[in-house]
PDB file of C-alpha atoms and ligand atoms in Angstrom:
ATOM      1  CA  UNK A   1       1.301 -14.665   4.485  1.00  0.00           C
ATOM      2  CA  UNK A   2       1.764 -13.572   0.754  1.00  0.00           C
ATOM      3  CA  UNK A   3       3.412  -9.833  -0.279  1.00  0.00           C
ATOM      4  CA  UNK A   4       3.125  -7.052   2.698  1.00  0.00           C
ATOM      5  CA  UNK A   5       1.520  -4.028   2.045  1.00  0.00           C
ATOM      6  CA  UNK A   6       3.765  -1.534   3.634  1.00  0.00           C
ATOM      7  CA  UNK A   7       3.731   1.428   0.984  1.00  0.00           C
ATOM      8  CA  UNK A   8       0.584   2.547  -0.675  1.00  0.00           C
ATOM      9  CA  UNK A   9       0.392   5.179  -3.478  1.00  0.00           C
ATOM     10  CA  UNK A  10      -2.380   6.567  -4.964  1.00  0.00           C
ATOM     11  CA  UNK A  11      -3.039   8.882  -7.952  1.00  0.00           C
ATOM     12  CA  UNK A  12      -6.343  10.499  -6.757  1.00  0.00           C
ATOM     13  CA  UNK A  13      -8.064  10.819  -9.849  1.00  0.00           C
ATOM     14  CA  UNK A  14     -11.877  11.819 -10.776  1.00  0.00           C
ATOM     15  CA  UNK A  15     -13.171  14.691  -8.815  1.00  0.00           C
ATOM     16  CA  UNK A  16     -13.744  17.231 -11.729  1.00  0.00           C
ATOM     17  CA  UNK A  17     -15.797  14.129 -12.829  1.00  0.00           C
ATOM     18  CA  UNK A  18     -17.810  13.149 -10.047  1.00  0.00           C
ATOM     19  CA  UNK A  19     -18.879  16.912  -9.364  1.00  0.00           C
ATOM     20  CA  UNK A  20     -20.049  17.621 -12.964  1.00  0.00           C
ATOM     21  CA  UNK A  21     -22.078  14.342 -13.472  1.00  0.00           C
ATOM     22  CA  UNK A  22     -23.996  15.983 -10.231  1.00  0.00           C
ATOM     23  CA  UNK A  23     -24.167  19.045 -12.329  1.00  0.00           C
ATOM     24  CA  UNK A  24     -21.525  20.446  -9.128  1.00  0.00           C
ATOM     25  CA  UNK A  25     -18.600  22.925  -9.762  1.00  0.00           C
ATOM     26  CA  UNK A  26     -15.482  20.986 -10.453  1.00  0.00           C
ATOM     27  CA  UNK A  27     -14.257  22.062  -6.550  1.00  0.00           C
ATOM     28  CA  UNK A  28     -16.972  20.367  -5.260  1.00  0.00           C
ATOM     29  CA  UNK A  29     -15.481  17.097  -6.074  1.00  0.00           C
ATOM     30  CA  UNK A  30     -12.337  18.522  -4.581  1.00  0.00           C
ATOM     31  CA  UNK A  31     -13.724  18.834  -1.284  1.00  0.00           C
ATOM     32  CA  UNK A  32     -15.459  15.592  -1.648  1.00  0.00           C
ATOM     33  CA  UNK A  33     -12.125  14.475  -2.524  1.00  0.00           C
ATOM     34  CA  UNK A  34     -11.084  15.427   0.807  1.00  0.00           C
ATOM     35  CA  UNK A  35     -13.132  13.526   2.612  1.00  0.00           C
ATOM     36  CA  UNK A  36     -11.882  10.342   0.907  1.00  0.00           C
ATOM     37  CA  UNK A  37      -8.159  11.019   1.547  1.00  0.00           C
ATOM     38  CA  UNK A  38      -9.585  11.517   5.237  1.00  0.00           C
ATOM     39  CA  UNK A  39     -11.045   8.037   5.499  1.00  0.00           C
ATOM     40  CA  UNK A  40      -8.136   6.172   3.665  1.00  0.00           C
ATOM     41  CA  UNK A  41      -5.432   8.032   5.594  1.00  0.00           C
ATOM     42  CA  UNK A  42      -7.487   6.479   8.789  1.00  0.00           C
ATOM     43  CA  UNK A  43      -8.153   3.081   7.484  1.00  0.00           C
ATOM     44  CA  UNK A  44      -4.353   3.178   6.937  1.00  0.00           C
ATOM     45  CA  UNK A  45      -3.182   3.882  10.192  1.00  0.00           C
ATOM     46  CA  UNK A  46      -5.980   1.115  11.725  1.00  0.00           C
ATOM     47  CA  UNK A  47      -3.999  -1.752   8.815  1.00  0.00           C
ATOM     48  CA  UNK A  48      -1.471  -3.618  10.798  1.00  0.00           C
ATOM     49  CA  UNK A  49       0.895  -3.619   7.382  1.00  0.00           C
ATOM     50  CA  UNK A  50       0.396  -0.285   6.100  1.00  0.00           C
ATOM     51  CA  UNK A  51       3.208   2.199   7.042  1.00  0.00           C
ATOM     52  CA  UNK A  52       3.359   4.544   4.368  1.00  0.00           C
ATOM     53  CA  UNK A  53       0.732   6.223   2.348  1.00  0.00           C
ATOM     54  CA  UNK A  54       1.557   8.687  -0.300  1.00  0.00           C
ATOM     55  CA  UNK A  55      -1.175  10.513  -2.054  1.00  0.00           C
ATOM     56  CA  UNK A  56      -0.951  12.459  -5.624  1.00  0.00           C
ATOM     57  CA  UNK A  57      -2.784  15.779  -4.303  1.00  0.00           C
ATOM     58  CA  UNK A  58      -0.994  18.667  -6.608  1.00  0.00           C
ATOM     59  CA  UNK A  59       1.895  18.048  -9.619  1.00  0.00           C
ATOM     60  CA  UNK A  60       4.359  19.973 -11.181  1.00  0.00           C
ATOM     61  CA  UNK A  61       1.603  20.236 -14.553  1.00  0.00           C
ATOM     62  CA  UNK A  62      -1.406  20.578 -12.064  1.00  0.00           C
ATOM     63  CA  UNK A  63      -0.149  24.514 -12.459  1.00  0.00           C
ATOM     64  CA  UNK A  64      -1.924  24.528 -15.878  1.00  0.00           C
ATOM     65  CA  UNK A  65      -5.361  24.630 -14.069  1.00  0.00           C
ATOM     66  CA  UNK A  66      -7.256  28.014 -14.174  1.00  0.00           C
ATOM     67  CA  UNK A  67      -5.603  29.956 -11.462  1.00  0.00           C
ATOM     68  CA  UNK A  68      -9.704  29.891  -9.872  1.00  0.00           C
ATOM     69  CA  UNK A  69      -9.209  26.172  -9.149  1.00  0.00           C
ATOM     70  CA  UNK A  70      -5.956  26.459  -8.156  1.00  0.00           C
ATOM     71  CA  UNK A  71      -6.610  28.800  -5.988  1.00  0.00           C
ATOM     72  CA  UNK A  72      -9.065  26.571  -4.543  1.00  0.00           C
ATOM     73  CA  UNK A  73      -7.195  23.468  -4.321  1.00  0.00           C
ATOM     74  CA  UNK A  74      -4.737  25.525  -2.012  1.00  0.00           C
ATOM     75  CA  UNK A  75      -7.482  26.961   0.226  1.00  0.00           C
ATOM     76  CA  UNK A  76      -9.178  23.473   0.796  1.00  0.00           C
ATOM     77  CA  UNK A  77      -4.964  22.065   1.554  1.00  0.00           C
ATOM     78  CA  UNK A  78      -4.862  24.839   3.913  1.00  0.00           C
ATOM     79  CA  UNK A  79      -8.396  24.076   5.402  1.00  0.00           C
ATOM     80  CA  UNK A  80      -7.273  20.162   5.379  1.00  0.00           C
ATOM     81  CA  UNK A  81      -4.316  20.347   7.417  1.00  0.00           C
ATOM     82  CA  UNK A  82      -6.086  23.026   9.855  1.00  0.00           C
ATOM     83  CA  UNK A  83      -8.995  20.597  10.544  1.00  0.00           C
ATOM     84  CA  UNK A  84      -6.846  17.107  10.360  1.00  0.00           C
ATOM     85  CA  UNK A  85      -4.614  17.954  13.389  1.00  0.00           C
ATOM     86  CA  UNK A  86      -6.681  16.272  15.494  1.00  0.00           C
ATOM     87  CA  UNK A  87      -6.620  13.220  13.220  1.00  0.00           C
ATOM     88  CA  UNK A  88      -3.228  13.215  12.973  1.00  0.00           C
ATOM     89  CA  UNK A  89      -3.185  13.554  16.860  1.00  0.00           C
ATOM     90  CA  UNK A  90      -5.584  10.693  17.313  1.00  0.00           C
ATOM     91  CA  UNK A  91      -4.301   8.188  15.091  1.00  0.00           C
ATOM     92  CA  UNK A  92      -0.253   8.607  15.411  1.00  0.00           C
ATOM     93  CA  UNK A  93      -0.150   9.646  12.059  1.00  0.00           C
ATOM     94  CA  UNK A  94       2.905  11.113  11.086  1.00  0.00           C
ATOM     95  CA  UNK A  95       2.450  14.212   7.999  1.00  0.00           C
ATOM     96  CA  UNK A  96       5.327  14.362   5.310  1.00  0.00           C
ATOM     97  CA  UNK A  97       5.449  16.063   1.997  1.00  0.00           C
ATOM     98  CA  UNK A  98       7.301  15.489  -1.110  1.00  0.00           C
ATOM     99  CA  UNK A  99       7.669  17.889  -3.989  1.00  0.00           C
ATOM    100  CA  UNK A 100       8.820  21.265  -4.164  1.00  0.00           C
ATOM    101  CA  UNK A 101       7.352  23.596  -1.801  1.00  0.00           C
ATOM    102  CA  UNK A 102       8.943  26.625  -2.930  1.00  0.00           C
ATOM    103  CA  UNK A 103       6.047  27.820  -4.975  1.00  0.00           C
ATOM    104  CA  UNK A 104       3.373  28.101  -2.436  1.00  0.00           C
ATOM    105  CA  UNK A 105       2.139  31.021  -0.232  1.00  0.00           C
ATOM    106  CA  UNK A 106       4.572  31.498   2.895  1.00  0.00           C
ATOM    107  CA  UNK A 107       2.037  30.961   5.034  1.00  0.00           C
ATOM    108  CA  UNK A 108       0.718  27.380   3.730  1.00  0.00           C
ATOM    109  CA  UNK A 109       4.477  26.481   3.718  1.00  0.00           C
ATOM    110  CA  UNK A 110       4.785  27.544   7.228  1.00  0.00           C
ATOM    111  CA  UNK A 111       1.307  25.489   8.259  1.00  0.00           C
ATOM    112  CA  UNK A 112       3.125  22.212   6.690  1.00  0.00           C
ATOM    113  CA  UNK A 113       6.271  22.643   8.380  1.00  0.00           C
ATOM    114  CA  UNK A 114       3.958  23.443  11.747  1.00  0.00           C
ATOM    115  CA  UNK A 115       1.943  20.432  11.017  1.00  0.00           C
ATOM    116  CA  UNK A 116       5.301  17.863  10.195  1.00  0.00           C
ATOM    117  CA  UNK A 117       6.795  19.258  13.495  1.00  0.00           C
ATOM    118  CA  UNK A 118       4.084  18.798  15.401  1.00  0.00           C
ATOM    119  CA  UNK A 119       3.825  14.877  14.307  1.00  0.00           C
ATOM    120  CA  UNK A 120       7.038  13.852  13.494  1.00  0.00           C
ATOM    121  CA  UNK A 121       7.311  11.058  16.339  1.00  0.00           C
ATOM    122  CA  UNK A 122       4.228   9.615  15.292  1.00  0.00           C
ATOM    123  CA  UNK A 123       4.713   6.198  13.768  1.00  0.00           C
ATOM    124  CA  UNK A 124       1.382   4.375  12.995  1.00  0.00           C
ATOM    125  CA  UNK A 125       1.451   5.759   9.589  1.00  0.00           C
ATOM    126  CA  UNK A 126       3.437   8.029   7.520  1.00  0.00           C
ATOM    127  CA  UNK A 127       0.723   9.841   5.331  1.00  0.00           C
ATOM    128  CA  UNK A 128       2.855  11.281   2.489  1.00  0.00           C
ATOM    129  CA  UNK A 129       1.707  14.183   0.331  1.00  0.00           C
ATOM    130  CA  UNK A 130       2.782  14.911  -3.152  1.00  0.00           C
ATOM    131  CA  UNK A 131       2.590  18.513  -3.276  1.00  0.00           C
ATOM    132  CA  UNK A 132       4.043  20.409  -6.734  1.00  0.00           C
ATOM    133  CA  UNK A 133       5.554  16.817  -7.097  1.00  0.00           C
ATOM    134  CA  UNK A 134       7.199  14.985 -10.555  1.00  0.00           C
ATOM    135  CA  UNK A 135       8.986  12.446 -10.752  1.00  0.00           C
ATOM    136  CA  UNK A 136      10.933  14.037 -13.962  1.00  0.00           C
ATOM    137  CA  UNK A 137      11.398  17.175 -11.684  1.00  0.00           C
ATOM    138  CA  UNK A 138      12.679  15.208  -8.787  1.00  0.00           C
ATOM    139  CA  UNK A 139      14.984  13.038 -10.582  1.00  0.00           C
ATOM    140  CA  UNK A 140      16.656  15.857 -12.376  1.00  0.00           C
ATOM    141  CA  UNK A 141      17.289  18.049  -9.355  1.00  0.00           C
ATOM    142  CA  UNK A 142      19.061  14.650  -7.700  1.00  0.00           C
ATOM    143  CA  UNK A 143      20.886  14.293 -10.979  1.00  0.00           C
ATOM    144  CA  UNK A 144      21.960  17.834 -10.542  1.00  0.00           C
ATOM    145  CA  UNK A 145      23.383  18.176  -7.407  1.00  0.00           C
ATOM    146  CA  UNK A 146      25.322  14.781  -7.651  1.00  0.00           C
ATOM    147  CA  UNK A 147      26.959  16.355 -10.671  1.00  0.00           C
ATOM    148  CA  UNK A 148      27.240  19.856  -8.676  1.00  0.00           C
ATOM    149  CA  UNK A 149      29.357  17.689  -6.202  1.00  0.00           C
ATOM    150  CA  UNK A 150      31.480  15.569  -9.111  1.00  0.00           C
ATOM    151  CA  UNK A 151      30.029  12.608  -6.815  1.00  0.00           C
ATOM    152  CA  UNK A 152      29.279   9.353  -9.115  1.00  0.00           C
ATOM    153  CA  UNK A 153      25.962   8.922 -10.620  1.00  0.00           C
ATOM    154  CA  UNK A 154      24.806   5.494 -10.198  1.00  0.00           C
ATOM    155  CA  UNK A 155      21.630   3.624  -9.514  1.00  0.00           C
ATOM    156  CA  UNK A 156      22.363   3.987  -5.553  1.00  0.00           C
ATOM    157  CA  UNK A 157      24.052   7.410  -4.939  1.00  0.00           C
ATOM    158  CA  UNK A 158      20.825   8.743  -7.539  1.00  0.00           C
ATOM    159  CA  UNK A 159      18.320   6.556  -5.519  1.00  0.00           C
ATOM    160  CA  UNK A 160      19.628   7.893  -2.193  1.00  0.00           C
ATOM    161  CA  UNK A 161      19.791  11.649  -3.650  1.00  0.00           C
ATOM    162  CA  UNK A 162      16.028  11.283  -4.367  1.00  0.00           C
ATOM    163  CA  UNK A 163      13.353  12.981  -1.581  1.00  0.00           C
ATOM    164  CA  UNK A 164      11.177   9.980  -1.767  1.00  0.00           C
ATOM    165  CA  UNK A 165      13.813   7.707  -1.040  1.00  0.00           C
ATOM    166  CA  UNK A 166      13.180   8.314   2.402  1.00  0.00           C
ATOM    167  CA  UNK A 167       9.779   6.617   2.439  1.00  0.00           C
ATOM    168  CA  UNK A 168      10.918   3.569   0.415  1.00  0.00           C
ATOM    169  CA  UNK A 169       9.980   1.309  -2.544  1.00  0.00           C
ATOM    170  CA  UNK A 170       5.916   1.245  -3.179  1.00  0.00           C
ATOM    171  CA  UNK A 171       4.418  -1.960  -3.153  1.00  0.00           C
ATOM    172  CA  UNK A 172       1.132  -0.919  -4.208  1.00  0.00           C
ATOM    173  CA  UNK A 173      -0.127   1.548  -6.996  1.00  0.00           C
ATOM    174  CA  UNK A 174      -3.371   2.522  -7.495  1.00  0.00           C
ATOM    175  CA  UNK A 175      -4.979   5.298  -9.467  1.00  0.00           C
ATOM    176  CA  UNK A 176      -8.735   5.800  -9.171  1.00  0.00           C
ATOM    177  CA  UNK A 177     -10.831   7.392 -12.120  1.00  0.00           C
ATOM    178  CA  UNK A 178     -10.389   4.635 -14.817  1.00  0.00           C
ATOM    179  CA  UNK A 179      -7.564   6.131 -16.441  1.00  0.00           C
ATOM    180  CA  UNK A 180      -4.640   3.476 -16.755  1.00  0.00           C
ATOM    181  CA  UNK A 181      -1.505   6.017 -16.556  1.00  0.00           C
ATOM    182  CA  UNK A 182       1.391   6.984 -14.401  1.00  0.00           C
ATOM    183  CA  UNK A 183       1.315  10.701 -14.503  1.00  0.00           C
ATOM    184  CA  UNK A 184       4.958  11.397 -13.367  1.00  0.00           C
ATOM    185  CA  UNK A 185       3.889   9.669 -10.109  1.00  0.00           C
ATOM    186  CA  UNK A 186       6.969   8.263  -8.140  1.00  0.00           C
ATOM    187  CA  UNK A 187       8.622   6.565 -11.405  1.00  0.00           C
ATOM    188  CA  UNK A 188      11.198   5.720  -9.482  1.00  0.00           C
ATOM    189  CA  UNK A 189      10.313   4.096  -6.247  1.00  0.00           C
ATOM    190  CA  UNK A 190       7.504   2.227  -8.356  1.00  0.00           C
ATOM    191  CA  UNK A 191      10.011   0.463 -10.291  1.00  0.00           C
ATOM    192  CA  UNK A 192       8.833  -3.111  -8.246  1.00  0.00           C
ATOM    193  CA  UNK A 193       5.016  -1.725  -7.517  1.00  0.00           C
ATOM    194  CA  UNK A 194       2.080  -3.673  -8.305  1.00  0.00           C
ATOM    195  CA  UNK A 195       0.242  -1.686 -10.116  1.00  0.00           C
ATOM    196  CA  UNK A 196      -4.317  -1.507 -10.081  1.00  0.00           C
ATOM    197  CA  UNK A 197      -6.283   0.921 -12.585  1.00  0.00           C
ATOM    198  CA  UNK A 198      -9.665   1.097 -10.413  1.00  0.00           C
ATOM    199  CA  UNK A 199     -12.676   2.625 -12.339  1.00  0.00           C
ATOM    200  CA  UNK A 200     -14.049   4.300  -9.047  1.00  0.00           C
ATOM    201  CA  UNK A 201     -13.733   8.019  -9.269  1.00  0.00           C
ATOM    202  CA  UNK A 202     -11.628   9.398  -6.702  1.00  0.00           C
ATOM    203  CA  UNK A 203     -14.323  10.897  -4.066  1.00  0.00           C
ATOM    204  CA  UNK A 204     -16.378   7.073  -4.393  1.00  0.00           C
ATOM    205  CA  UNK A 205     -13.472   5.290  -3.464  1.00  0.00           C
ATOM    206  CA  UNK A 206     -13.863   3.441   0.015  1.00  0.00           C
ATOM    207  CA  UNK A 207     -11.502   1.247   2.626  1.00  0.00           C
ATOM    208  CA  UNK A 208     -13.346  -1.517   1.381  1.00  0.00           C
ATOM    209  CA  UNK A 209     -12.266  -0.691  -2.309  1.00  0.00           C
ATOM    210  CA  UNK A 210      -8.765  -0.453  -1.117  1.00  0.00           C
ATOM    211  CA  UNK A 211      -8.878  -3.967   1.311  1.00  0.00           C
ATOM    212  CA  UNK A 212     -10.499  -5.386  -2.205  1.00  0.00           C
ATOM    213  CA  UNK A 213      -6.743  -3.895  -3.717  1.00  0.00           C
ATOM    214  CA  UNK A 214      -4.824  -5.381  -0.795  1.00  0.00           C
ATOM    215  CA  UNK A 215      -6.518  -8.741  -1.418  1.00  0.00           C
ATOM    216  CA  UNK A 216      -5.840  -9.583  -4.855  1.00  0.00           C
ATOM    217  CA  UNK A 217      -2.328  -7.787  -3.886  1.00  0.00           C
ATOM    218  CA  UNK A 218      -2.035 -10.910  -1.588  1.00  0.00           C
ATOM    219  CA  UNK A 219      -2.456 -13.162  -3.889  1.00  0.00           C
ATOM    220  CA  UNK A 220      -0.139 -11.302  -6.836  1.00  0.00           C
ATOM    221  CA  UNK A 221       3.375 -13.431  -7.457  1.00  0.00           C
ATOM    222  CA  UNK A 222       6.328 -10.726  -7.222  1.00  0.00           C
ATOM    223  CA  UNK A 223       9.331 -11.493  -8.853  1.00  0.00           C
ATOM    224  CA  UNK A 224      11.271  -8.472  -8.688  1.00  0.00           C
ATOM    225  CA  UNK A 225      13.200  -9.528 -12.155  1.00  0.00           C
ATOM    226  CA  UNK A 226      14.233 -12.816 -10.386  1.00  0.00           C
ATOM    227  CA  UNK A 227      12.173 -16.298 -11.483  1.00  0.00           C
TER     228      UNK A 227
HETATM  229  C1  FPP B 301      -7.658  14.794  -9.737  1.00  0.00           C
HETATM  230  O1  FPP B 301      -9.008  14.952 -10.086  1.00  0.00           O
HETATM  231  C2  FPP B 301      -7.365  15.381  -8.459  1.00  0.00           C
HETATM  232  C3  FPP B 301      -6.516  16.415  -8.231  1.00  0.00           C
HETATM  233  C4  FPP B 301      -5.771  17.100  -9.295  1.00  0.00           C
HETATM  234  C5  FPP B 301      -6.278  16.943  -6.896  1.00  0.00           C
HETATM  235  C6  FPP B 301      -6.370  15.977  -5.769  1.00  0.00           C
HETATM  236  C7  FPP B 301      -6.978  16.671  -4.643  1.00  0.00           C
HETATM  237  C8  FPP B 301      -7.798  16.116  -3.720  1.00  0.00           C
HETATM  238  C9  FPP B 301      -8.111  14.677  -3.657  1.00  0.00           C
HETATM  239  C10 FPP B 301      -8.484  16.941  -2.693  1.00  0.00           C
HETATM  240  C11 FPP B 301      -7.611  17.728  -1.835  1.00  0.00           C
HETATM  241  C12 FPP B 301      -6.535  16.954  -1.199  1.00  0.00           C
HETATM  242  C13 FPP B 301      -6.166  17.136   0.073  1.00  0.00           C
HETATM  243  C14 FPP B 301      -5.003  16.363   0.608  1.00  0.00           C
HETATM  244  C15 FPP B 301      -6.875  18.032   0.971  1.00  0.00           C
HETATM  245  P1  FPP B 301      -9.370  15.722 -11.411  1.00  0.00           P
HETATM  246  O2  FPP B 301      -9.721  17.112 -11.050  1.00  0.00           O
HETATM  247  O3  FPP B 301      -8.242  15.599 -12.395  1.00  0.00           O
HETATM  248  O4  FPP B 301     -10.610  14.919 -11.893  1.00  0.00           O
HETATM  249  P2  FPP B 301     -11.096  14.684 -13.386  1.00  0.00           P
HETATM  250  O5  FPP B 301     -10.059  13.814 -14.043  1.00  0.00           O
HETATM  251  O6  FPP B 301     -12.396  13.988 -13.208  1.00  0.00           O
HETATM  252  O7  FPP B 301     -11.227  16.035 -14.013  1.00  0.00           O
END
């Protein structure tokens, strides 16, 4: 039976790349991109382990873009969840967020708390997005209203405090695009994750890249600090 695969994360990483060894605008891989989170998301909800999938798709230092791309990168969100609906619909998938929201346009915030309304009894996957999401960030802000309160700070009332606590421990890391870093990418709830560095750039990678991940997942021994 080996280790269950019930949260994926995945740093999303190589679409500038893939677009400018095309000799394509950076964006171009961005919508690519898109694509990919669209077939993983419903390869996800199909797995018979996989309940929560949390994907990397803007951080807290992605503001140091140039405002074009930026710009862009919100247009194709707001295109994303417009379109998906109907994938969300069809496949139970429940949409969630994590990060601080605050920053974007009213009107993208308002699509996302639409789109969570709309889906929020749908159970055959969470799909999680990290949206102006650290880890740092999100820690701190926990830290801070504990001590706002005088309430204790210890590894539980902290781990409770923290927005992704709500979608659990991830057993499964994965960032695409050859780079072997964490990014500020749910430090916390990764404390136990398995952890895969796959060379594939983001808008290349494939379900059967990520049953490939599941597989040698399956046969990983997981200690958790015990022996
Ligand atoms: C990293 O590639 C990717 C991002 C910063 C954004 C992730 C966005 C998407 C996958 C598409 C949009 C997502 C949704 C949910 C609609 P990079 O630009 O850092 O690539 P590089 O390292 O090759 O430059």
């Amino acid at each position: 039976m080996g280790n269950i695969a019930r949260h994926i994360a995945i740093i999303m990483d190589g679409n500038g790349r893939w677009a400018q060894e095309r000799g394509l605008k950076r964006v171009k891989g961005h919508e690519k991109g898109a694509e990919t989170v669209r077939f993983i998301t419903t390869f996800a909800s199909n797995h018979p382990e996989i309940e929560v999938l949390t994907l990397y798709a803007f951080s807290t230092e992605n503001w140091k873009r140039p405002k074009m791309e930026i710009d862009f990168l919100m247009r194709l969100l707001s295109r994303y969840l417009k379109n998906e609906t109907k994938t969300y619909k069809k496949y139970q998938i429940r949409f969630e967020t994590i990060g601080d929201l605050s920053r974007f346009s009213p009107s993208l915030q308002k699509q996302i708390a639409a789109i969570k309304d709309e889906t929020k009894n749908f159970n055959r996957l969470t799909q999680v997005l990290a949206l102006n999401y650290g880890s740092q960030d999100e820690i701190s802000r926990a830290a801070e209203a504990l001590c706002k309160e005088r309430k204790k700070i210890s590894v539980e009332t902290l781990g409770k405090r923290l927005e992704s606590s709500r979608f659990g421990p991830v057993d499964i890391l994965i960032r695409t695009g050859g780079d072997q870093r964490l990014s500020n990418f749910l430090l916390w709830q990764s404390a136990y994750a398995e952890l895969f560095f796959s060379p594939i750039l983001w808008p290349d990678f494939s379900p059967e890249d990520l049953e490939t991940i599941i597989s040698e997942f399956k046969r990983r021994t997981r200690r958790f600090g015990g022996i």
